[in-house]
Amino acid sequence: MKPFSKVAVIGAGAFGTAMAKAAGSSGKNTVKMWARDREIVNSINHNHSNPKFCPHIKLPETITATTHAEEALKDADMVMGCLPTQVIPKFLEEHRHIFPLGSPFVSCSKGMIISKEKFLSEEVEDVFGKGKLRYCILSGPSFAQEILEDNPTIVVIASKDAQAAKYAQEKLSHRYFRVYTHDDVIGVEIAGALKNILAIGAGIIEGSGYGINTTSAFIARGTKELYKFAKYYNANPQTLFGLSGIGDIMLTSFGKLSRNRTFGYRLGKGEKIHDILKTSAGVVEGYSTLEVVIRFAKKHDIKMPIIEVINGFVHGKIHPKEALDMLMLRNLEDEFEEDSINGNGKK
């Protein structure tokens, strides 16, 4: 392993900046960020700060930026994808001819691709061919602001390529940022996508005036639905008890910095979706993911009554009292009643 490696970070939003700082603070890397915004690039290069995301945070001098993807990707020993889920497939397609295929690609995007009802691990196989890209997924309880402020943060990187995951782990880990490895790529992707929907529901509950009893029960039962979705994909059930599962679910559902929770909270208070999205501090991934998860679940007969109620509330089809009755007055069940979902062989 080279003592000093080049890490390319694609995207200079809050999380892209946080990942650049994590990589640049390890003492093992130089970092080249890619961004379309020339103001951000110039500020990173000259002032060592991102003027649009946590401008008070001083970035390591090992981090530089460019508006040219070729410059960022050339000779990169590792690439980190930090663009929104719905945007990154287009970036991969447009730049596949210059992608360093021998280097690990660490995706930090969470959600399903709406137009294709796929996770990014499935999409990269369509773009590059099966096994051609050394794909990894990073997830876990990790607000960008807290990473930038050196709050100790622990995440997981999953990959079918154990060496790629180990390489990323070694290059990113330091005193304030610890990485574990895992091999359940699809399980980590599912947890990372669906936890945003649960966070919206948790926000709706609080915004509607209910307390911690209600929210905690909702999260517990919602996690059961996440498990059923994961079971369809033959994901490892243990993943849901790890950093990308319960760790990220707790963070996103209860944390004040969560965009998805805030979206739900404001919706519960009676604000309109258009107004919330217009003034959101960033992309509300759970809102777009909700649509595709509902569609996918219906198509494959995965029973998800809690997520269906969230969907109905979000789109104005269900009023708060109806939502309460639909969940509380359903047929009574055993807590761990077996479901009939069979895995489809995807893993």
mmCIF file of C-alpha atoms in Angstrom:
data_model
loop_
_atom_site.group_PDB
_atom_site.id
_atom_site.type_symbol
_atom_site.label_atom_id
_atom_site.label_comp_id
_atom_site.label_asym_id
_atom_site.label_seq_id
_atom_site.Cartn_x
_atom_site.Cartn_y
_atom_site.Cartn_z
ATOM 1 C CA MET A 1 0.000 0.000 0.000
ATOM 2 C CA LYS A 2 1.338 3.422 -0.979
ATOM 3 C CA PRO A 3 2.069 5.601 2.083
ATOM 4 C CA PHE A 4 0.480 8.650 0.436
ATOM 5 C CA SER A 5 -2.489 8.158 -1.892
ATOM 6 C CA LYS A 6 -4.691 10.346 -4.041
ATOM 7 C CA VAL A 7 -8.377 10.322 -3.088
ATOM 8 C CA ALA A 8 -10.880 11.865 -5.513
ATOM 9 C CA VAL A 9 -14.089 13.162 -3.920
ATOM 10 C CA ILE A 10 -16.926 13.676 -6.409
ATOM 11 C CA GLY A 11 -19.213 16.374 -5.057
ATOM 12 C CA ALA A 12 -18.554 19.345 -2.804
ATOM 13 C CA GLY A 13 -21.770 19.500 -0.820
ATOM 14 C CA ALA A 14 -21.822 19.100 2.944
ATOM 15 C CA PHE A 15 -21.115 15.362 2.912
ATOM 16 C CA GLY A 16 -18.562 15.564 0.116
ATOM 17 C CA THR A 17 -16.703 18.200 2.113
ATOM 18 C CA ALA A 18 -16.924 16.038 5.239
ATOM 19 C CA MET A 19 -15.509 13.021 3.383
ATOM 20 C CA ALA A 20 -12.712 15.152 1.948
ATOM 21 C CA LYS A 21 -11.844 16.289 5.468
ATOM 22 C CA ALA A 22 -11.933 12.715 6.765
ATOM 23 C CA ALA A 23 -9.601 11.566 3.988
ATOM 24 C CA GLY A 24 -7.395 14.647 4.229
ATOM 25 C CA SER A 25 -7.045 14.404 8.010
ATOM 26 C CA SER A 26 -5.793 10.824 8.111
ATOM 27 C CA GLY A 27 -2.210 11.755 7.224
ATOM 28 C CA LYS A 28 -2.274 9.186 4.421
ATOM 29 C CA ASN A 29 -3.788 11.032 1.468
ATOM 30 C CA THR A 30 -3.945 14.027 -0.778
ATOM 31 C CA VAL A 31 -7.523 14.852 -1.779
ATOM 32 C CA LYS A 32 -8.842 16.309 -5.018
ATOM 33 C CA MET A 33 -12.480 17.397 -4.864
ATOM 34 C CA TRP A 34 -14.634 17.855 -7.945
ATOM 35 C CA ALA A 35 -17.374 20.495 -8.024
ATOM 36 C CA ARG A 36 -19.270 22.406 -10.695
ATOM 37 C CA ASP A 37 -19.349 25.604 -8.620
ATOM 38 C CA ARG A 38 -16.226 27.658 -9.336
ATOM 39 C CA GLU A 39 -16.745 29.789 -6.216
ATOM 40 C CA ILE A 40 -16.517 26.682 -4.027
ATOM 41 C CA VAL A 41 -13.453 25.420 -5.902
ATOM 42 C CA ASN A 42 -11.639 28.749 -5.595
ATOM 43 C CA SER A 43 -12.442 29.033 -1.883
ATOM 44 C CA ILE A 44 -11.211 25.512 -1.150
ATOM 45 C CA ASN A 45 -7.988 26.143 -3.067
ATOM 46 C CA HIS A 46 -7.236 29.585 -1.642
ATOM 47 C CA ASN A 47 -9.065 29.831 1.701
ATOM 48 C CA HIS A 48 -9.226 26.132 2.648
ATOM 49 C CA SER A 49 -12.941 26.334 3.362
ATOM 50 C CA ASN A 50 -16.248 25.621 1.628
ATOM 51 C CA PRO A 51 -18.170 28.927 1.613
ATOM 52 C CA LYS A 52 -21.577 27.247 1.237
ATOM 53 C CA PHE A 53 -21.249 24.392 3.734
ATOM 54 C CA CYS A 54 -19.736 25.001 7.178
ATOM 55 C CA PRO A 55 -17.622 27.991 6.031
ATOM 56 C CA HIS A 56 -16.178 28.338 9.558
ATOM 57 C CA ILE A 57 -14.427 24.946 9.246
ATOM 58 C CA LYS A 58 -10.794 25.094 8.147
ATOM 59 C CA LEU A 59 -9.987 22.252 5.766
ATOM 60 C CA PRO A 60 -6.585 20.542 5.680
ATOM 61 C CA GLU A 61 -4.157 21.920 3.120
ATOM 62 C CA THR A 62 -3.938 18.430 1.652
ATOM 63 C CA ILE A 63 -7.353 19.141 0.058
ATOM 64 C CA THR A 64 -7.619 20.938 -3.285
ATOM 65 C CA ALA A 65 -10.501 21.207 -5.751
ATOM 66 C CA THR A 66 -11.215 21.396 -9.471
ATOM 67 C CA THR A 67 -14.124 21.893 -11.851
ATOM 68 C CA HIS A 68 -12.644 19.277 -14.210
ATOM 69 C CA ALA A 69 -13.653 15.681 -13.524
ATOM 70 C CA GLU A 70 -10.676 14.390 -15.492
ATOM 71 C CA GLU A 71 -8.270 16.194 -13.178
ATOM 72 C CA ALA A 72 -9.946 14.734 -10.099
ATOM 73 C CA LEU A 73 -10.127 11.173 -11.414
ATOM 74 C CA LYS A 74 -6.702 10.947 -13.071
ATOM 75 C CA ASP A 75 -4.369 8.632 -11.122
ATOM 76 C CA ALA A 76 -6.850 8.449 -8.205
ATOM 77 C CA ASP A 77 -6.133 5.558 -5.858
ATOM 78 C CA MET A 78 -9.671 5.783 -4.475
ATOM 79 C CA VAL A 79 -12.820 7.609 -5.609
ATOM 80 C CA MET A 80 -15.601 8.701 -3.247
ATOM 81 C CA GLY A 81 -19.009 9.436 -4.779
ATOM 82 C CA CYS A 82 -20.803 12.123 -2.767
ATOM 83 C CA LEU A 83 -23.491 13.274 -5.201
ATOM 84 C CA PRO A 84 -27.255 12.836 -4.603
ATOM 85 C CA THR A 85 -28.492 9.359 -5.525
ATOM 86 C CA GLN A 86 -30.580 10.547 -8.471
ATOM 87 C CA VAL A 87 -27.611 12.439 -9.953
ATOM 88 C CA ILE A 88 -24.689 10.053 -9.579
ATOM 89 C CA PRO A 89 -25.740 7.497 -12.260
ATOM 90 C CA LYS A 90 -25.494 10.226 -14.910
ATOM 91 C CA PHE A 91 -22.037 11.223 -13.669
ATOM 92 C CA LEU A 92 -20.836 7.614 -13.847
ATOM 93 C CA GLU A 93 -22.228 7.172 -17.355
ATOM 94 C CA GLU A 94 -20.686 10.400 -18.648
ATOM 95 C CA HIS A 95 -17.242 9.674 -17.166
ATOM 96 C CA ARG A 96 -16.964 5.900 -17.361
ATOM 97 C CA HIS A 97 -14.244 6.132 -20.015
ATOM 98 C CA ILE A 98 -11.899 7.933 -17.591
ATOM 99 C CA PHE A 99 -12.820 6.097 -14.394
ATOM 100 C CA PRO A 100 -9.875 4.379 -12.656
ATOM 101 C CA LEU A 101 -11.441 0.901 -12.599
ATOM 102 C CA GLY A 102 -8.606 -0.620 -10.564
ATOM 103 C CA SER A 103 -9.252 1.783 -7.685
ATOM 104 C CA PRO A 104 -12.014 1.354 -5.078
ATOM 105 C CA PHE A 105 -15.134 3.439 -5.677
ATOM 106 C CA VAL A 106 -16.793 4.324 -2.366
ATOM 107 C CA SER A 107 -20.386 5.458 -2.748
ATOM 108 C CA CYS A 108 -21.750 7.739 -0.028
ATOM 109 C CA SER A 109 -25.155 8.150 -1.715
ATOM 110 C CA LYS A 110 -28.259 6.753 -0.007
ATOM 111 C CA GLY A 111 -31.515 5.846 -1.715
ATOM 112 C CA MET A 112 -32.924 4.006 -4.699
ATOM 113 C CA ILE A 113 -32.707 5.220 -8.280
ATOM 114 C CA ILE A 114 -36.299 6.229 -8.990
ATOM 115 C CA SER A 115 -36.388 5.753 -12.757
ATOM 116 C CA LYS A 116 -34.978 2.223 -12.594
ATOM 117 C CA GLU A 117 -36.078 0.931 -9.173
ATOM 118 C CA LYS A 118 -32.478 -0.051 -8.476
ATOM 119 C CA PHE A 119 -29.783 0.441 -5.906
ATOM 120 C CA LEU A 120 -26.502 1.960 -7.032
ATOM 121 C CA SER A 121 -24.658 -1.369 -6.742
ATOM 122 C CA GLU A 122 -27.014 -2.716 -9.419
ATOM 123 C CA GLU A 123 -26.640 0.383 -11.584
ATOM 124 C CA VAL A 124 -22.820 0.307 -11.646
ATOM 125 C CA GLU A 125 -22.950 -3.195 -13.092
ATOM 126 C CA ASP A 126 -25.104 -1.875 -15.946
ATOM 127 C CA VAL A 127 -22.714 1.020 -16.558
ATOM 128 C CA PHE A 128 -19.339 -0.697 -16.162
ATOM 129 C CA GLY A 129 -20.153 -4.415 -16.420
ATOM 130 C CA LYS A 130 -20.380 -6.979 -13.632
ATOM 131 C CA GLY A 131 -17.371 -6.911 -11.328
ATOM 132 C CA LYS A 132 -15.534 -4.238 -13.335
ATOM 133 C CA LEU A 133 -15.837 -1.440 -10.755
ATOM 134 C CA ARG A 134 -14.499 -2.092 -7.247
ATOM 135 C CA TYR A 135 -17.708 -0.884 -5.653
ATOM 136 C CA CYS A 136 -18.025 -0.074 -1.942
ATOM 137 C CA ILE A 137 -20.819 1.599 0.017
ATOM 138 C CA LEU A 138 -20.188 3.828 3.046
ATOM 139 C CA SER A 139 -22.969 4.273 5.587
ATOM 140 C CA GLY A 140 -23.650 4.718 9.286
ATOM 141 C CA PRO A 141 -24.578 7.471 11.766
ATOM 142 C CA SER A 142 -22.671 10.360 10.246
ATOM 143 C CA PHE A 143 -24.000 13.913 10.027
ATOM 144 C CA ALA A 144 -21.671 15.929 7.808
ATOM 145 C CA GLN A 145 -21.505 18.875 10.206
ATOM 146 C CA GLU A 146 -20.379 16.700 13.094
ATOM 147 C CA ILE A 147 -17.682 15.016 10.981
ATOM 148 C CA LEU A 148 -16.413 18.452 9.979
ATOM 149 C CA GLU A 149 -16.370 19.497 13.648
ATOM 150 C CA ASP A 150 -14.288 16.418 14.600
ATOM 151 C CA ASN A 151 -17.025 14.690 16.572
ATOM 152 C CA PRO A 152 -15.871 11.049 16.827
ATOM 153 C CA THR A 153 -17.778 9.222 14.078
ATOM 154 C CA ILE A 154 -17.960 5.525 13.246
ATOM 155 C CA VAL A 155 -19.172 4.174 9.885
ATOM 156 C CA VAL A 156 -19.135 0.955 7.890
ATOM 157 C CA ILE A 157 -17.858 0.321 4.368
ATOM 158 C CA ALA A 158 -19.333 -2.730 2.656
ATOM 159 C CA SER A 159 -18.011 -4.385 -0.470
ATOM 160 C CA LYS A 160 -17.939 -7.770 -2.168
ATOM 161 C CA ASP A 161 -14.281 -6.929 -2.799
ATOM 162 C CA ALA A 162 -12.764 -7.405 0.665
ATOM 163 C CA GLN A 163 -9.458 -5.835 -0.365
ATOM 164 C CA ALA A 164 -11.226 -2.702 -1.659
ATOM 165 C CA ALA A 165 -13.139 -2.311 1.613
ATOM 166 C CA LYS A 166 -9.967 -2.847 3.639
ATOM 167 C CA TYR A 167 -8.083 -0.290 1.547
ATOM 168 C CA ALA A 168 -10.793 2.329 2.087
ATOM 169 C CA GLN A 169 -10.858 1.512 5.802
ATOM 170 C CA GLU A 170 -7.106 2.047 6.121
ATOM 171 C CA LYS A 171 -7.115 5.276 4.129
ATOM 172 C CA LEU A 172 -10.026 6.938 5.940
ATOM 173 C CA SER A 173 -9.635 5.867 9.559
ATOM 174 C CA HIS A 174 -8.042 8.204 12.120
ATOM 175 C CA ARG A 175 -8.638 9.509 15.634
ATOM 176 C CA TYR A 176 -12.021 11.095 14.888
ATOM 177 C CA PHE A 177 -13.242 8.820 12.086
ATOM 178 C CA ARG A 178 -13.329 5.035 12.472
ATOM 179 C CA VAL A 179 -14.339 2.613 9.716
ATOM 180 C CA TYR A 180 -15.537 -0.979 10.016
ATOM 181 C CA THR A 181 -15.820 -3.310 7.017
ATOM 182 C CA HIS A 182 -18.652 -5.613 5.967
ATOM 183 C CA ASP A 183 -19.569 -7.704 2.911
ATOM 184 C CA ASP A 184 -23.361 -7.151 2.814
ATOM 185 C CA VAL A 185 -23.513 -4.445 0.139
ATOM 186 C CA ILE A 186 -27.237 -4.671 -0.593
ATOM 187 C CA GLY A 187 -28.135 -4.810 3.118
ATOM 188 C CA VAL A 188 -26.205 -1.604 3.792
ATOM 189 C CA GLU A 189 -27.804 0.068 0.754
ATOM 190 C CA ILE A 190 -31.317 -0.952 1.822
ATOM 191 C CA ALA A 191 -30.796 0.282 5.386
ATOM 192 C CA GLY A 192 -29.327 3.555 4.116
ATOM 193 C CA ALA A 193 -32.287 4.157 1.812
ATOM 194 C CA LEU A 194 -35.222 3.111 3.970
ATOM 195 C CA LYS A 195 -34.007 4.733 7.191
ATOM 196 C CA ASN A 196 -34.686 8.090 5.525
ATOM 197 C CA ILE A 197 -38.344 7.120 5.145
ATOM 198 C CA LEU A 198 -38.536 6.139 8.806
ATOM 199 C CA ALA A 199 -36.996 9.503 9.700
ATOM 200 C CA ILE A 200 -39.737 11.300 7.775
ATOM 201 C CA GLY A 201 -42.319 9.316 9.751
ATOM 202 C CA ALA A 202 -40.595 10.112 13.053
ATOM 203 C CA GLY A 203 -40.663 13.797 12.153
ATOM 204 C CA ILE A 204 -44.365 13.629 11.244
ATOM 205 C CA ILE A 205 -45.132 12.056 14.620
ATOM 206 C CA GLU A 206 -43.317 14.778 16.549
ATOM 207 C CA GLY A 207 -44.724 17.539 14.357
ATOM 208 C CA SER A 208 -48.230 16.180 14.944
ATOM 209 C CA GLY A 209 -47.739 16.557 18.690
ATOM 210 C CA TYR A 210 -47.150 12.975 19.783
ATOM 211 C CA GLY A 211 -44.412 11.962 22.197
ATOM 212 C CA ILE A 212 -41.429 9.672 22.486
ATOM 213 C CA ASN A 213 -43.589 6.587 23.236
ATOM 214 C CA THR A 214 -45.152 6.890 19.796
ATOM 215 C CA THR A 215 -41.925 7.657 17.968
ATOM 216 C CA SER A 216 -39.976 4.815 19.573
ATOM 217 C CA ALA A 217 -42.675 2.251 18.813
ATOM 218 C CA PHE A 218 -42.939 3.550 15.259
ATOM 219 C CA ILE A 219 -39.186 3.160 14.708
ATOM 220 C CA ALA A 220 -39.195 -0.374 16.139
ATOM 221 C CA ARG A 221 -42.088 -1.544 13.979
ATOM 222 C CA GLY A 222 -40.806 0.390 10.967
ATOM 223 C CA THR A 223 -37.491 -1.422 11.285
ATOM 224 C CA LYS A 224 -39.426 -4.687 10.991
ATOM 225 C CA GLU A 225 -40.691 -3.505 7.600
ATOM 226 C CA LEU A 226 -37.156 -2.598 6.606
ATOM 227 C CA TYR A 227 -36.199 -6.174 7.538
ATOM 228 C CA LYS A 228 -38.928 -7.580 5.268
ATOM 229 C CA PHE A 229 -37.660 -5.495 2.360
ATOM 230 C CA ALA A 230 -34.090 -6.630 3.054
ATOM 231 C CA LYS A 231 -35.212 -10.259 3.260
ATOM 232 C CA TYR A 232 -36.503 -10.064 -0.305
ATOM 233 C CA TYR A 233 -32.935 -9.247 -1.388
ATOM 234 C CA ASN A 234 -31.399 -11.997 0.788
ATOM 235 C CA ALA A 235 -29.570 -9.355 2.817
ATOM 236 C CA ASN A 236 -27.826 -10.327 6.045
ATOM 237 C CA PRO A 237 -30.248 -9.706 8.971
ATOM 238 C CA GLN A 238 -27.301 -8.732 11.209
ATOM 239 C CA THR A 239 -26.743 -5.655 9.039
ATOM 240 C CA LEU A 240 -29.883 -4.078 10.498
ATOM 241 C CA PHE A 241 -28.367 -4.277 13.986
ATOM 242 C CA GLY A 242 -25.167 -2.552 12.895
ATOM 243 C CA LEU A 243 -23.991 0.949 12.097
ATOM 244 C CA SER A 244 -25.850 1.241 8.779
ATOM 245 C CA GLY A 245 -29.021 -0.162 10.346
ATOM 246 C CA ILE A 246 -30.054 0.780 13.859
ATOM 247 C CA GLY A 247 -27.129 3.214 14.170
ATOM 248 C CA ASP A 248 -28.201 5.328 11.203
ATOM 249 C CA ILE A 249 -31.911 4.878 11.931
ATOM 250 C CA MET A 250 -31.480 6.386 15.421
ATOM 251 C CA LEU A 251 -29.372 9.255 14.106
ATOM 252 C CA THR A 252 -31.715 10.181 11.283
ATOM 253 C CA SER A 253 -34.945 9.716 13.207
ATOM 254 C CA PHE A 254 -33.973 11.554 16.396
ATOM 255 C CA GLY A 255 -31.167 13.896 15.333
ATOM 256 C CA LYS A 256 -31.988 17.582 14.965
ATOM 257 C CA LEU A 257 -29.651 17.875 11.949
ATOM 258 C CA SER A 258 -31.614 15.298 9.932
ATOM 259 C CA ARG A 259 -33.126 16.789 6.769
ATOM 260 C CA ASN A 260 -35.578 13.887 6.471
ATOM 261 C CA ARG A 261 -36.775 14.202 10.068
ATOM 262 C CA THR A 262 -37.099 17.984 9.644
ATOM 263 C CA PHE A 263 -39.108 17.462 6.441
ATOM 264 C CA GLY A 264 -41.504 15.162 8.308
ATOM 265 C CA TYR A 265 -41.708 17.492 11.310
ATOM 266 C CA ARG A 266 -42.671 20.459 9.163
ATOM 267 C CA LEU A 267 -45.175 18.317 7.270
ATOM 268 C CA GLY A 268 -46.693 17.245 10.600
ATOM 269 C CA LYS A 269 -46.994 20.912 11.531
ATOM 270 C CA GLY A 270 -49.092 21.490 8.413
ATOM 271 C CA GLU A 271 -46.603 23.027 5.977
ATOM 272 C CA LYS A 272 -46.875 22.276 2.252
ATOM 273 C CA ILE A 273 -44.393 19.917 0.578
ATOM 274 C CA HIS A 274 -43.412 22.488 -2.034
ATOM 275 C CA ASP A 275 -42.516 25.068 0.610
ATOM 276 C CA ILE A 276 -40.535 22.558 2.678
ATOM 277 C CA LEU A 277 -38.480 21.262 -0.251
ATOM 278 C CA LYS A 278 -37.866 24.791 -1.496
ATOM 279 C CA THR A 279 -36.321 25.848 1.817
ATOM 280 C CA SER A 280 -34.613 22.585 2.792
ATOM 281 C CA ALA A 281 -30.907 22.816 3.591
ATOM 282 C CA GLY A 282 -30.219 19.918 1.216
ATOM 283 C CA VAL A 283 -31.742 17.020 -0.698
ATOM 284 C CA VAL A 284 -34.469 15.138 1.211
ATOM 285 C CA GLU A 285 -33.561 11.668 -0.102
ATOM 286 C CA GLY A 286 -36.372 9.944 1.777
ATOM 287 C CA TYR A 287 -39.039 11.856 -0.157
ATOM 288 C CA SER A 288 -37.908 10.525 -3.536
ATOM 289 C CA THR A 289 -37.055 7.080 -2.135
ATOM 290 C CA LEU A 290 -40.563 6.727 -0.696
ATOM 291 C CA GLU A 291 -42.149 6.658 -4.144
ATOM 292 C CA VAL A 292 -39.935 3.914 -5.534
ATOM 293 C CA VAL A 293 -40.054 1.765 -2.363
ATOM 294 C CA ILE A 294 -43.871 1.793 -2.366
ATOM 295 C CA ARG A 295 -43.949 0.904 -6.060
ATOM 296 C CA PHE A 296 -41.369 -1.872 -5.612
ATOM 297 C CA ALA A 297 -43.093 -3.321 -2.526
ATOM 298 C CA LYS A 298 -46.471 -3.520 -4.281
ATOM 299 C CA LYS A 299 -44.938 -5.125 -7.346
ATOM 300 C CA HIS A 300 -43.254 -7.823 -5.251
ATOM 301 C CA ASP A 301 -46.032 -8.231 -2.641
ATOM 302 C CA ILE A 302 -43.958 -6.992 0.310
ATOM 303 C CA LYS A 303 -46.385 -5.886 3.031
ATOM 304 C CA MET A 304 -45.274 -2.527 4.463
ATOM 305 C CA PRO A 305 -48.336 -0.929 6.152
ATOM 306 C CA ILE A 306 -46.351 1.649 8.144
ATOM 307 C CA ILE A 307 -44.474 2.927 5.115
ATOM 308 C CA GLU A 308 -47.720 2.940 3.133
ATOM 309 C CA VAL A 309 -49.280 5.194 5.783
ATOM 310 C CA ILE A 310 -46.273 7.543 5.640
ATOM 311 C CA ASN A 311 -46.680 7.691 1.862
ATOM 312 C CA GLY A 312 -50.386 8.459 2.171
ATOM 313 C CA PHE A 313 -49.757 11.212 4.715
ATOM 314 C CA VAL A 314 -46.918 12.774 2.698
ATOM 315 C CA HIS A 315 -49.080 12.963 -0.411
ATOM 316 C CA GLY A 316 -52.135 14.287 1.388
ATOM 317 C CA LYS A 317 -54.252 11.151 0.923
ATOM 318 C CA ILE A 318 -54.461 10.395 4.650
ATOM 319 C CA HIS A 319 -55.225 12.834 7.479
ATOM 320 C CA PRO A 320 -53.440 12.524 10.862
ATOM 321 C CA LYS A 321 -56.431 10.894 12.610
ATOM 322 C CA GLU A 322 -56.849 8.400 9.761
ATOM 323 C CA ALA A 323 -53.150 7.547 9.926
ATOM 324 C CA LEU A 324 -53.431 6.922 13.671
ATOM 325 C CA ASP A 325 -56.471 4.661 13.245
ATOM 326 C CA MET A 326 -54.924 2.737 10.356
ATOM 327 C CA LEU A 327 -51.878 1.822 12.438
ATOM 328 C CA MET A 328 -53.369 1.444 15.911
ATOM 329 C CA LEU A 329 -56.631 -0.304 14.997
ATOM 330 C CA ARG A 330 -55.245 -2.860 12.548
ATOM 331 C CA ASN A 331 -55.769 -6.546 13.248
ATOM 332 C CA LEU A 332 -53.917 -7.577 16.401
ATOM 333 C CA GLU A 333 -50.819 -9.723 15.790
ATOM 334 C CA ASP A 334 -47.985 -11.593 17.411
ATOM 335 C CA GLU A 335 -44.947 -9.268 17.542
ATOM 336 C CA PHE A 336 -42.704 -11.693 15.676
ATOM 337 C CA GLU A 337 -45.272 -13.280 13.406
ATOM 338 C CA GLU A 338 -43.551 -14.977 10.466
ATOM 339 C CA ASP A 339 -43.960 -13.378 7.063
ATOM 340 C CA SER A 340 -44.086 -15.213 3.760
ATOM 341 C CA ILE A 341 -41.379 -13.296 1.922
ATOM 342 C CA ASN A 342 -38.881 -15.419 0.064
ATOM 343 C CA GLY A 343 -35.551 -14.036 -1.056
ATOM 344 C CA ASN A 344 -35.213 -13.558 -4.784
ATOM 345 C CA GLY A 345 -31.634 -14.752 -4.871
ATOM 346 C CA LYS A 346 -30.085 -11.258 -5.181
ATOM 347 C CA LYS A 347 -26.978 -10.743 -3.129
#
